[in-house]
Short mmCIF file of C-alpha atoms in Angstrom, two decimals:
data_model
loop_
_atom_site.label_atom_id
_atom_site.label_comp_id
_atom_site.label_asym_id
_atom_site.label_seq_id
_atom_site.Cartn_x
_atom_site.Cartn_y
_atom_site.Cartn_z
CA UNK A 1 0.00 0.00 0.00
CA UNK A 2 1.02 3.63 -0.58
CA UNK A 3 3.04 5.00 2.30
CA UNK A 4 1.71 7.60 4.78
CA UNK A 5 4.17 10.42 5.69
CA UNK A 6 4.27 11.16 8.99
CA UNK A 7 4.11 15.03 7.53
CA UNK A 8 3.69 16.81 4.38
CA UNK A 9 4.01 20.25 3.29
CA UNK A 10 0.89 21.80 1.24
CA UNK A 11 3.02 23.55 -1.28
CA UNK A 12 1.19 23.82 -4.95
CA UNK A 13 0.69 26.17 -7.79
CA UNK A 14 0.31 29.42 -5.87
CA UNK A 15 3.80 29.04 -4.26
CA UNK A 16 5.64 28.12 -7.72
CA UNK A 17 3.84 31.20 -9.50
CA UNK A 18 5.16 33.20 -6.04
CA UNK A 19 8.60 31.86 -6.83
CA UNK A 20 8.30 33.21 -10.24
CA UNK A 21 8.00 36.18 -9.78
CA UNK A 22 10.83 36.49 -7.52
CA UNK A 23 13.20 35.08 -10.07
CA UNK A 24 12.00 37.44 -12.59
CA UNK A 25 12.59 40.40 -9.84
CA UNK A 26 16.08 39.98 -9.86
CA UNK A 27 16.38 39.83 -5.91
CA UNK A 28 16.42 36.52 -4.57
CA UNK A 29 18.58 37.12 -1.69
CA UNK A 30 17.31 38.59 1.97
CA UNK A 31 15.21 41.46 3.58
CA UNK A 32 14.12 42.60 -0.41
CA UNK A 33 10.85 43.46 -1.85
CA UNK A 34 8.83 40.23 -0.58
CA UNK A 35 10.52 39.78 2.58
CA UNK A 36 9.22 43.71 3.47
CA UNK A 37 5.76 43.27 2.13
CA UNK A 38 6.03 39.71 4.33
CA UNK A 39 6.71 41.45 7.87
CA UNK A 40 4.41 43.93 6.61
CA UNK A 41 1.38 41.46 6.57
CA UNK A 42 2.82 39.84 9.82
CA UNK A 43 2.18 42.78 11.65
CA UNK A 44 -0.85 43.20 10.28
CA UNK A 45 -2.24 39.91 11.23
CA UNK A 46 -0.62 39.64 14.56
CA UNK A 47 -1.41 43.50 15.35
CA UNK A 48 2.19 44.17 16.74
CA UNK A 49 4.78 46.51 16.99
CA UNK A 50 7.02 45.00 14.07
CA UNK A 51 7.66 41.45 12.79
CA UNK A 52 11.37 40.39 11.34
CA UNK A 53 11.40 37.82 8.99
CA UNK A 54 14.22 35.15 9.63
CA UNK A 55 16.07 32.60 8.30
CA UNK A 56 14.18 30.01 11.15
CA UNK A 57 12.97 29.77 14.63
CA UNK A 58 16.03 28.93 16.43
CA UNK A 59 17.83 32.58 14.79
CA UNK A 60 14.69 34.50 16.03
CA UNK A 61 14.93 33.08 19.66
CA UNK A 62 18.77 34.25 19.50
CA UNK A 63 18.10 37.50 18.53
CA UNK A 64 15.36 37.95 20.47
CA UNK A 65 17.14 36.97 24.11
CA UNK A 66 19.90 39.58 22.91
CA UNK A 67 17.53 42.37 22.31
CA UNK A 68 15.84 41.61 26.09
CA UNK A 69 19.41 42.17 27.48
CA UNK A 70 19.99 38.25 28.52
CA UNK A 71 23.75 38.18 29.77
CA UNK A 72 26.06 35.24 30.90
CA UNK A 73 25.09 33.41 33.90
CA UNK A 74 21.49 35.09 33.42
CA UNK A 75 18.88 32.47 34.42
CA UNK A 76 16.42 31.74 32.00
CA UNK A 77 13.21 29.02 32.87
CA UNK A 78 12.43 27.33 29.59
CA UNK A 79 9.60 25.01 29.28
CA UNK A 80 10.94 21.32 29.49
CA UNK A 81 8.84 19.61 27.16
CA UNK A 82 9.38 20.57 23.29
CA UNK A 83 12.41 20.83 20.61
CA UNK A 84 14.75 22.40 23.42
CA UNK A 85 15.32 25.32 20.77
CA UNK A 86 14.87 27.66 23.52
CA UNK A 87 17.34 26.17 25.83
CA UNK A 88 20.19 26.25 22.68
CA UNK A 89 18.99 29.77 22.59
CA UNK A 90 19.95 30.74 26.12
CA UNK A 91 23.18 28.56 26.21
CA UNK A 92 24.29 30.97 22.95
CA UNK A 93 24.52 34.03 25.50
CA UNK A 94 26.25 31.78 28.35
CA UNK A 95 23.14 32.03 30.33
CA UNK A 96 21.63 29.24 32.19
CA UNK A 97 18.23 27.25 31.04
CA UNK A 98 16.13 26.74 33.56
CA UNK A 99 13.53 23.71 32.75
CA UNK A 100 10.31 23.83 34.33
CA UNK A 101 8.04 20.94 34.04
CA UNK A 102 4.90 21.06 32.56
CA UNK A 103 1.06 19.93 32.20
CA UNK A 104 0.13 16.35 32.04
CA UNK A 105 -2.85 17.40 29.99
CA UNK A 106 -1.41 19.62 27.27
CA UNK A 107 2.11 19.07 27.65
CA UNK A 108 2.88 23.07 27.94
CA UNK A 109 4.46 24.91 30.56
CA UNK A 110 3.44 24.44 34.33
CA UNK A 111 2.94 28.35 35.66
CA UNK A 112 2.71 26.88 38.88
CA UNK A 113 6.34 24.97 38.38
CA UNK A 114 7.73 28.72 36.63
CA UNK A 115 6.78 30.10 39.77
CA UNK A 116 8.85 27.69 42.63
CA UNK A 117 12.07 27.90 40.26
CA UNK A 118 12.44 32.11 40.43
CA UNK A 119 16.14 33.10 41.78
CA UNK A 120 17.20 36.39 42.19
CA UNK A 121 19.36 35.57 38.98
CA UNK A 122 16.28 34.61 36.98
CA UNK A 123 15.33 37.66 34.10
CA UNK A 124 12.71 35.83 32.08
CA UNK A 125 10.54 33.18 30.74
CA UNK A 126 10.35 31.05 27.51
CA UNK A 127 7.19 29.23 27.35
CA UNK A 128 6.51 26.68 24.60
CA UNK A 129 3.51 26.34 22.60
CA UNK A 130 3.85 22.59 22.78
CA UNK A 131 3.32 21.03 19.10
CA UNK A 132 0.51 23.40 18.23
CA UNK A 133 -1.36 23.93 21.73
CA UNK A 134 -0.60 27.66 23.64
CA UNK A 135 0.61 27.92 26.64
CA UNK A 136 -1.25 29.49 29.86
CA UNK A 137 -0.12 33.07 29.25
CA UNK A 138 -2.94 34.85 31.96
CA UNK A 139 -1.13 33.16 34.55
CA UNK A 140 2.15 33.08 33.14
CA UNK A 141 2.27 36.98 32.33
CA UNK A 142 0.74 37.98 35.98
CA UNK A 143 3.88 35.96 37.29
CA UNK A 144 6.24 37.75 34.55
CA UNK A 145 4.88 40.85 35.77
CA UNK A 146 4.83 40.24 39.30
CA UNK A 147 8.75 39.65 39.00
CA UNK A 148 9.81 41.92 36.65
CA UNK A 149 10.70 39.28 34.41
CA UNK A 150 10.38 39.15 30.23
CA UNK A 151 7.76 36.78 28.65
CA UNK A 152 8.76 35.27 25.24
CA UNK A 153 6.01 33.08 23.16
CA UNK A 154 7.89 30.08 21.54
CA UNK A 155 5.04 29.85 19.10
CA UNK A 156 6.97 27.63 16.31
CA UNK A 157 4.49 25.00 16.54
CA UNK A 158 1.33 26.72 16.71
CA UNK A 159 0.45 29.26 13.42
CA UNK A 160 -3.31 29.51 13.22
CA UNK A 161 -3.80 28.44 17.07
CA UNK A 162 -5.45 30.77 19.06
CA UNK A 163 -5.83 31.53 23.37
CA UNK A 164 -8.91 33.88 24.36
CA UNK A 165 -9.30 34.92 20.71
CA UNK A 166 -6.03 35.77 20.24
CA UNK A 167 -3.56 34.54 18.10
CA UNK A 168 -0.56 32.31 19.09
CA UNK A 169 2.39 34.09 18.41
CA UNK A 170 1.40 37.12 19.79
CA UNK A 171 0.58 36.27 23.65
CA UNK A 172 3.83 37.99 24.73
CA UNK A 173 6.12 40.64 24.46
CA UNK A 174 8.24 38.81 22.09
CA UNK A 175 6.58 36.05 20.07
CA UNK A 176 8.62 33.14 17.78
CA UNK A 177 6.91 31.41 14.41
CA UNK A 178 8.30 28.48 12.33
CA UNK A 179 7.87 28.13 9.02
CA UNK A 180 9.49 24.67 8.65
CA UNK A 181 7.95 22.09 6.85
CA UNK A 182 5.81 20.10 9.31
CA UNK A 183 4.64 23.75 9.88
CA UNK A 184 0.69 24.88 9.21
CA UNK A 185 2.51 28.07 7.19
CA UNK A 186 5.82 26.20 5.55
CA UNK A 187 8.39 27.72 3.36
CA UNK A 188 10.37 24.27 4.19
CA UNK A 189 12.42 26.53 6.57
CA UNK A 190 11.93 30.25 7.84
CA UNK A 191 10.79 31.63 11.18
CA UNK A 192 9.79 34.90 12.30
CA UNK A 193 10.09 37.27 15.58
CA UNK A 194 6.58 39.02 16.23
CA UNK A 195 7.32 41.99 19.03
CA UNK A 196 4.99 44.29 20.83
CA UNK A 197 7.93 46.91 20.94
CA UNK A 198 9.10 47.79 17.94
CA UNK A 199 12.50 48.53 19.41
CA UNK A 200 13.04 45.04 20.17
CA UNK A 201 12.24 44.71 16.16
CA UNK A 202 14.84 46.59 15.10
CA UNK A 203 17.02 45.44 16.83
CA UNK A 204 16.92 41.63 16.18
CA UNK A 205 16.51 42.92 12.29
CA UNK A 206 19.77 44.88 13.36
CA UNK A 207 21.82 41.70 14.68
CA UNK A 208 20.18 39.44 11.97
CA UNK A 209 21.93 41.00 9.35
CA UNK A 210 25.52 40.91 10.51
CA UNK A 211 24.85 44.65 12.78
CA UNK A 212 24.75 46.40 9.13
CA UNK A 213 21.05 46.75 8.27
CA UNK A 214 19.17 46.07 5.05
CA UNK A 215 21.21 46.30 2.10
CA UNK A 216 18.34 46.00 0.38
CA UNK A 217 17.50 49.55 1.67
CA UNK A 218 20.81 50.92 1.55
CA UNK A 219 20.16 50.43 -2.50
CA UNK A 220 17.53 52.50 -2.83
CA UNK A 221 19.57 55.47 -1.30
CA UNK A 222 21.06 58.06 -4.01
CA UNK A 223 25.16 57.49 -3.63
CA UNK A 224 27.36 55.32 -2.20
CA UNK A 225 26.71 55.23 1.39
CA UNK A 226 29.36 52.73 3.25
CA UNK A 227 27.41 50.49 6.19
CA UNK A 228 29.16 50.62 9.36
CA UNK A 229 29.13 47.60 11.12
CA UNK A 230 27.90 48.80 14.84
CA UNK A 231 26.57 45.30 16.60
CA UNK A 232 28.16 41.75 16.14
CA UNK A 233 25.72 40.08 14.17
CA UNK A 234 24.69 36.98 12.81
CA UNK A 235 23.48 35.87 9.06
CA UNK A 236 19.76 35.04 9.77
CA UNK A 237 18.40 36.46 7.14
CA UNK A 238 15.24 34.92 5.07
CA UNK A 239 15.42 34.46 1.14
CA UNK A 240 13.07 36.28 -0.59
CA UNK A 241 11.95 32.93 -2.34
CA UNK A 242 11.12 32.10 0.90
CA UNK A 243 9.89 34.89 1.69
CA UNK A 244 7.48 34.73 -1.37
CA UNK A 245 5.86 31.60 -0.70
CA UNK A 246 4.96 32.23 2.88
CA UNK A 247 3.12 35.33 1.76
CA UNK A 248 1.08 33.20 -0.18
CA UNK A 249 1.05 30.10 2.94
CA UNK A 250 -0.62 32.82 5.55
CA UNK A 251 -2.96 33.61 2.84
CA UNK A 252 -4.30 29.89 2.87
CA UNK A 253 -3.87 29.27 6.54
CA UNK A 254 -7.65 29.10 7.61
CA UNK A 255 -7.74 26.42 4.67
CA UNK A 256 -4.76 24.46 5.76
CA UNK A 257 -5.84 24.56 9.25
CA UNK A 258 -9.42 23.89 8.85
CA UNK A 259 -8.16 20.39 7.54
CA UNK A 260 -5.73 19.65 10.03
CA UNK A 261 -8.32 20.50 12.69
CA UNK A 262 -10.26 17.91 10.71
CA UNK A 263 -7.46 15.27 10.59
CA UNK A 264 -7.68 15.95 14.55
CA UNK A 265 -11.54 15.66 14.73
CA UNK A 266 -11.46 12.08 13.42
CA UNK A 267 -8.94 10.93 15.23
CA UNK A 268 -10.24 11.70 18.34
CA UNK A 269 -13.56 10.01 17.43
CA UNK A 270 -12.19 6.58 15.65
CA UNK A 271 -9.95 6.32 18.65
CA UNK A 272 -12.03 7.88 21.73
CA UNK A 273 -12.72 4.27 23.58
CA UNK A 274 -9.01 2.73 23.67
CA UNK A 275 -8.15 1.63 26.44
CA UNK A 276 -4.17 1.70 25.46
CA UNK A 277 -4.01 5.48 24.88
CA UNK A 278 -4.82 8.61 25.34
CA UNK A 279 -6.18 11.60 22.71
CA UNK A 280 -4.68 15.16 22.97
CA UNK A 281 -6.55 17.49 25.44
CA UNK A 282 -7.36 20.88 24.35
CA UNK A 283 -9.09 23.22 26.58
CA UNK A 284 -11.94 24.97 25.97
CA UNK A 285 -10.09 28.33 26.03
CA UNK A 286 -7.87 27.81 22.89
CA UNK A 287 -7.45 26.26 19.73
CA UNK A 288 -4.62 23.73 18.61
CA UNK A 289 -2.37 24.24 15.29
CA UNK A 290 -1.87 20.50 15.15
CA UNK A 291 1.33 20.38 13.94
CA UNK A 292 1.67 16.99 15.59
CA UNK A 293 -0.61 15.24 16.53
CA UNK A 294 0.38 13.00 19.74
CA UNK A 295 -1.44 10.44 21.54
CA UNK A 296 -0.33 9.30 24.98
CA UNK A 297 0.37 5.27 25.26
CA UNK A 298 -0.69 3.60 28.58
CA UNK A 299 2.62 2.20 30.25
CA UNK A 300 2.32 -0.91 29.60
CA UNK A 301 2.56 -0.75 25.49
CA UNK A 302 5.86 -0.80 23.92
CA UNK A 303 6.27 2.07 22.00
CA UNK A 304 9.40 1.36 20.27
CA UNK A 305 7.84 -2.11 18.99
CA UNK A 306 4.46 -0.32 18.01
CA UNK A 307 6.79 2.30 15.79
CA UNK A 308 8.71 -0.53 14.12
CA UNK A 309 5.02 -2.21 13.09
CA UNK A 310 3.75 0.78 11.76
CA UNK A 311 6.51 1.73 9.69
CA UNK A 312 6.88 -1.79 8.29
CA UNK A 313 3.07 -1.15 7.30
CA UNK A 314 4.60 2.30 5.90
CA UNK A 315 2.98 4.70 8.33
CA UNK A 316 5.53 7.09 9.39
CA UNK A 317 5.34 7.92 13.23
CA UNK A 318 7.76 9.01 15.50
CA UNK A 319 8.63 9.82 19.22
CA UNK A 320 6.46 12.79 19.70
CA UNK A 321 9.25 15.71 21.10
CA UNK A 322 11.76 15.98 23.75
CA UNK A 323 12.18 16.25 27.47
CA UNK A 324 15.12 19.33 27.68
CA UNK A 325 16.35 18.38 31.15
CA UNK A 326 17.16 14.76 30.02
CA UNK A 327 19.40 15.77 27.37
CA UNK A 328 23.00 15.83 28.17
CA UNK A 329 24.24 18.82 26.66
CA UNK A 330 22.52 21.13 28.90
CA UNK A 331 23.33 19.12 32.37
CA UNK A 332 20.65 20.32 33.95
CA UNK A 333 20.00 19.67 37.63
CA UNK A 334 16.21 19.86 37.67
CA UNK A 335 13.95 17.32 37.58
CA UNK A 336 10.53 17.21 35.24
CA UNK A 337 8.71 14.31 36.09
CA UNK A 338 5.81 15.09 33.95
CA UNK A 339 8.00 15.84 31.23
CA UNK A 340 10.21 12.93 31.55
CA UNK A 341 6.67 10.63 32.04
CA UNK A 342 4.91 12.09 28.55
CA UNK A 343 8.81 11.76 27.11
CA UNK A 344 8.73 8.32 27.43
CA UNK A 345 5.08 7.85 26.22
CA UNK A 346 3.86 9.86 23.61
CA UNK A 347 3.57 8.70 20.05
CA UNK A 348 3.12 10.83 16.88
CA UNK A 349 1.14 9.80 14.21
CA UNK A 350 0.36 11.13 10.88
CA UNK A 351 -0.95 14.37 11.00
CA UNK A 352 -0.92 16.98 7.68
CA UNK A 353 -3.55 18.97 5.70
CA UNK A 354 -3.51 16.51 3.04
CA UNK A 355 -4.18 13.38 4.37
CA UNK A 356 -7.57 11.52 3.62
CA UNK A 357 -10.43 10.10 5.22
CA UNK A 358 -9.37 6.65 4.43
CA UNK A 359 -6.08 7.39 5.14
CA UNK A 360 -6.85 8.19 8.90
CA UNK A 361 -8.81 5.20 9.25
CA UNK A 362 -6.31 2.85 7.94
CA UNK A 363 -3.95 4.75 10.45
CA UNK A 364 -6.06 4.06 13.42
CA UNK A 365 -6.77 0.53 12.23
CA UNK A 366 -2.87 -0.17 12.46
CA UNK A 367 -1.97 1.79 15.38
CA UNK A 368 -5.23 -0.20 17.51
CA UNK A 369 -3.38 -3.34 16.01
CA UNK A 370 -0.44 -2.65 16.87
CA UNK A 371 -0.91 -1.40 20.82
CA UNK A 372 -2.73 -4.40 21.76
CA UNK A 373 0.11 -6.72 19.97
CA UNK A 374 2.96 -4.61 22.25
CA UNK A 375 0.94 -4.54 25.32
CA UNK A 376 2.05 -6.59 28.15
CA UNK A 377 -0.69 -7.24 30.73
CA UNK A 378 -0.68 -5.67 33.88
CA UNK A 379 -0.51 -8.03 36.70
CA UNK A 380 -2.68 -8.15 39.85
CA UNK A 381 -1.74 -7.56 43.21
CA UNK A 382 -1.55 -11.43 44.42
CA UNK A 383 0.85 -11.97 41.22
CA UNK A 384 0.25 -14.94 39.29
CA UNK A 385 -0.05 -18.42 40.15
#
């Protein structure tokens, strides 16, 4: 049978005609013509102080922690469930992550656990839209605020989700988007840094490209005016091929998410009575991007033999995302049981806006297969005879 990707980016006819018309411009390169009108219809949509298109989400968390002032030895609490992209991000400035566990029920950021690991050395707070779901940003901002700290929305995973009405993305002072290609918006890679100050915008836009500014602007002006290089920067620039065909990925999002949210829908039904898992929980105060769509295996299935079935059967899966504090690079001395618990767990099955009907079901056919084939029986409290 034809294989099932684990995800797929809905790139078509719109986004090669976009691409078009960049080569024909002349200006493939970063920050020209469609990479302005792109941060132009960020802000727009987000209703912020200035957006900076970036080369991905892991560049725009850089910038961003150097524009909030984050210096060595800083300490910075990072939710410790997700890509650990923010805690690479704070370990670039010599500052310490912090991992705070999270919520068994969404999988995002604990406020509760943000609030019992504040040190006088702590200066802010990187919460995680976990895989699509937002955070709890009324409680986490009130803490923020009550200790002068920063908030920054790591909302890579979640384009097109929404908390209280608002979007994802811009639930903080500073706000992160990925445009990679498991991504609702994809440009295969690309990210974004939404801010409510547009100081902190120019600034990343600043260090982004190499402390010089837009060359792209510095064109336009009558002469020769010399750049002076006045920050160390970094390259993080986006193409404006990339550039182009985001412009025209925001413009279907509602589309692409309305069928992901779909996907979602009928999973949840065709697998709402096993027994051997768990569906994702969203509450009733926010939407969920679905990038990945995760469901929770009951302890006594082998995940890593379920995986290896379904792939033979060619349906890609995979581990569902990482527990930070586990990792040895950052050699961290907290523990997140939670974390570590869903870690060790969680599965991810196909999810993507152009998967079918019967595709789904033959998915939850051969994942229900396959968890009660790797599940080994719980045994009473006598033991057995």
């Amino acid at each position: 049978m034809e294989p099932i990707p684990l995800v797929h980016a809905s790139l078509g006819e719109q986004e090669l005609a976009a691409v078009a018309e960049v080569f024909a411009s002349g200006w493939p390169a970063g920050q020209g013509p469609k990479g302005k009108a792109l941060e132009a219809q960020l802000v727009q949509r987000y209703g912020v102080g200035d957006a900076v298109a970036l080369c991905n989400a892991g560049a725009a968390l850089h910038v961003s922690l150097l524009a909030l002032g984050v210096k060595p030895g800083d300490e910075v609490i990072v939710a410790d469930y997700g890509f650990p992209a923010p805690a690479h991000a704070v370990r670039y400035l010599d500052a310490v992550p912090v991992c705070a566990d999270v919520r068994a029920d969404t999988g995002t950021i604990d406020p509760q656990a943000v609030a019992d690991l504040i040190t006088p050395r702590t200066v802010g707070v990187i919460a995680v839209d976990t895989v699509g779901i937002p955070a709890d940003y009324v409680e986490l901002q009130a803490i923020a605020d009550r200790h002068g700290l920063f908030l920054v929305e790591d909302a890579a995973c979640a384009v097109g989700a929404k908390y209280q009405g608002r979007e994802a993305g811009a639930l903080a002072e500073v706000g992160v988007l990925s445009f990679h290609g498991r991504k609702g918006a994809s440009s295969g890679e690309g990210g974004a840094l939404l801010a409510a100050d547009p100081r902190i915008g120019a600034d990343a836009r600043l260090r982004a490209s190499f402390g010089i500014g837009s060359i792209f602007d510095m064109g336009k002006v009558v002469g020769l005016p010399i750049p002076e290089f006045t920050e160390i920067g970094y390259n993080y620039k986006l193409s404006d091929i990339a550039a182009a065909i985001l412009r025209v990925q925001l413009g279907r999002i509602d589309e692409l998410l309305a069928r992901r949210d779909a996907v979602a829908r009928q999973y949840g039904e065709l697998l709402a009575d096993e027994e051997l898992l768990t569906v994702p929980y969203v509450p009733e105060d926010r939407t969920h991007a679905w990038q990945t769509y995760m469901v929770t295996l009951d302890p006594s299935v082998d995940r890593a033999a379920v995986a290896t079935e379904l792939r033979a059967k060619g349906i890609g899966c995979g581990h569902g995302t990482f527990a930070t504090h586990v990792q040895p690079v950052f050699e961290s001395k907290h523990t997140c049981p939670v974390s570590a618990d869903l870690f060790q767990r969680q599965l991810a099955i196909p999810m993507h806006a152009e998967l079918s009907t019967n595709q789904v079901e033959r998915v939850v056919h051969a994942l229900r297969s396959a968890i009660r084939t790797h599940s080994v029986p719980t045994r009473s409290l006598g033991g057995a005879a």
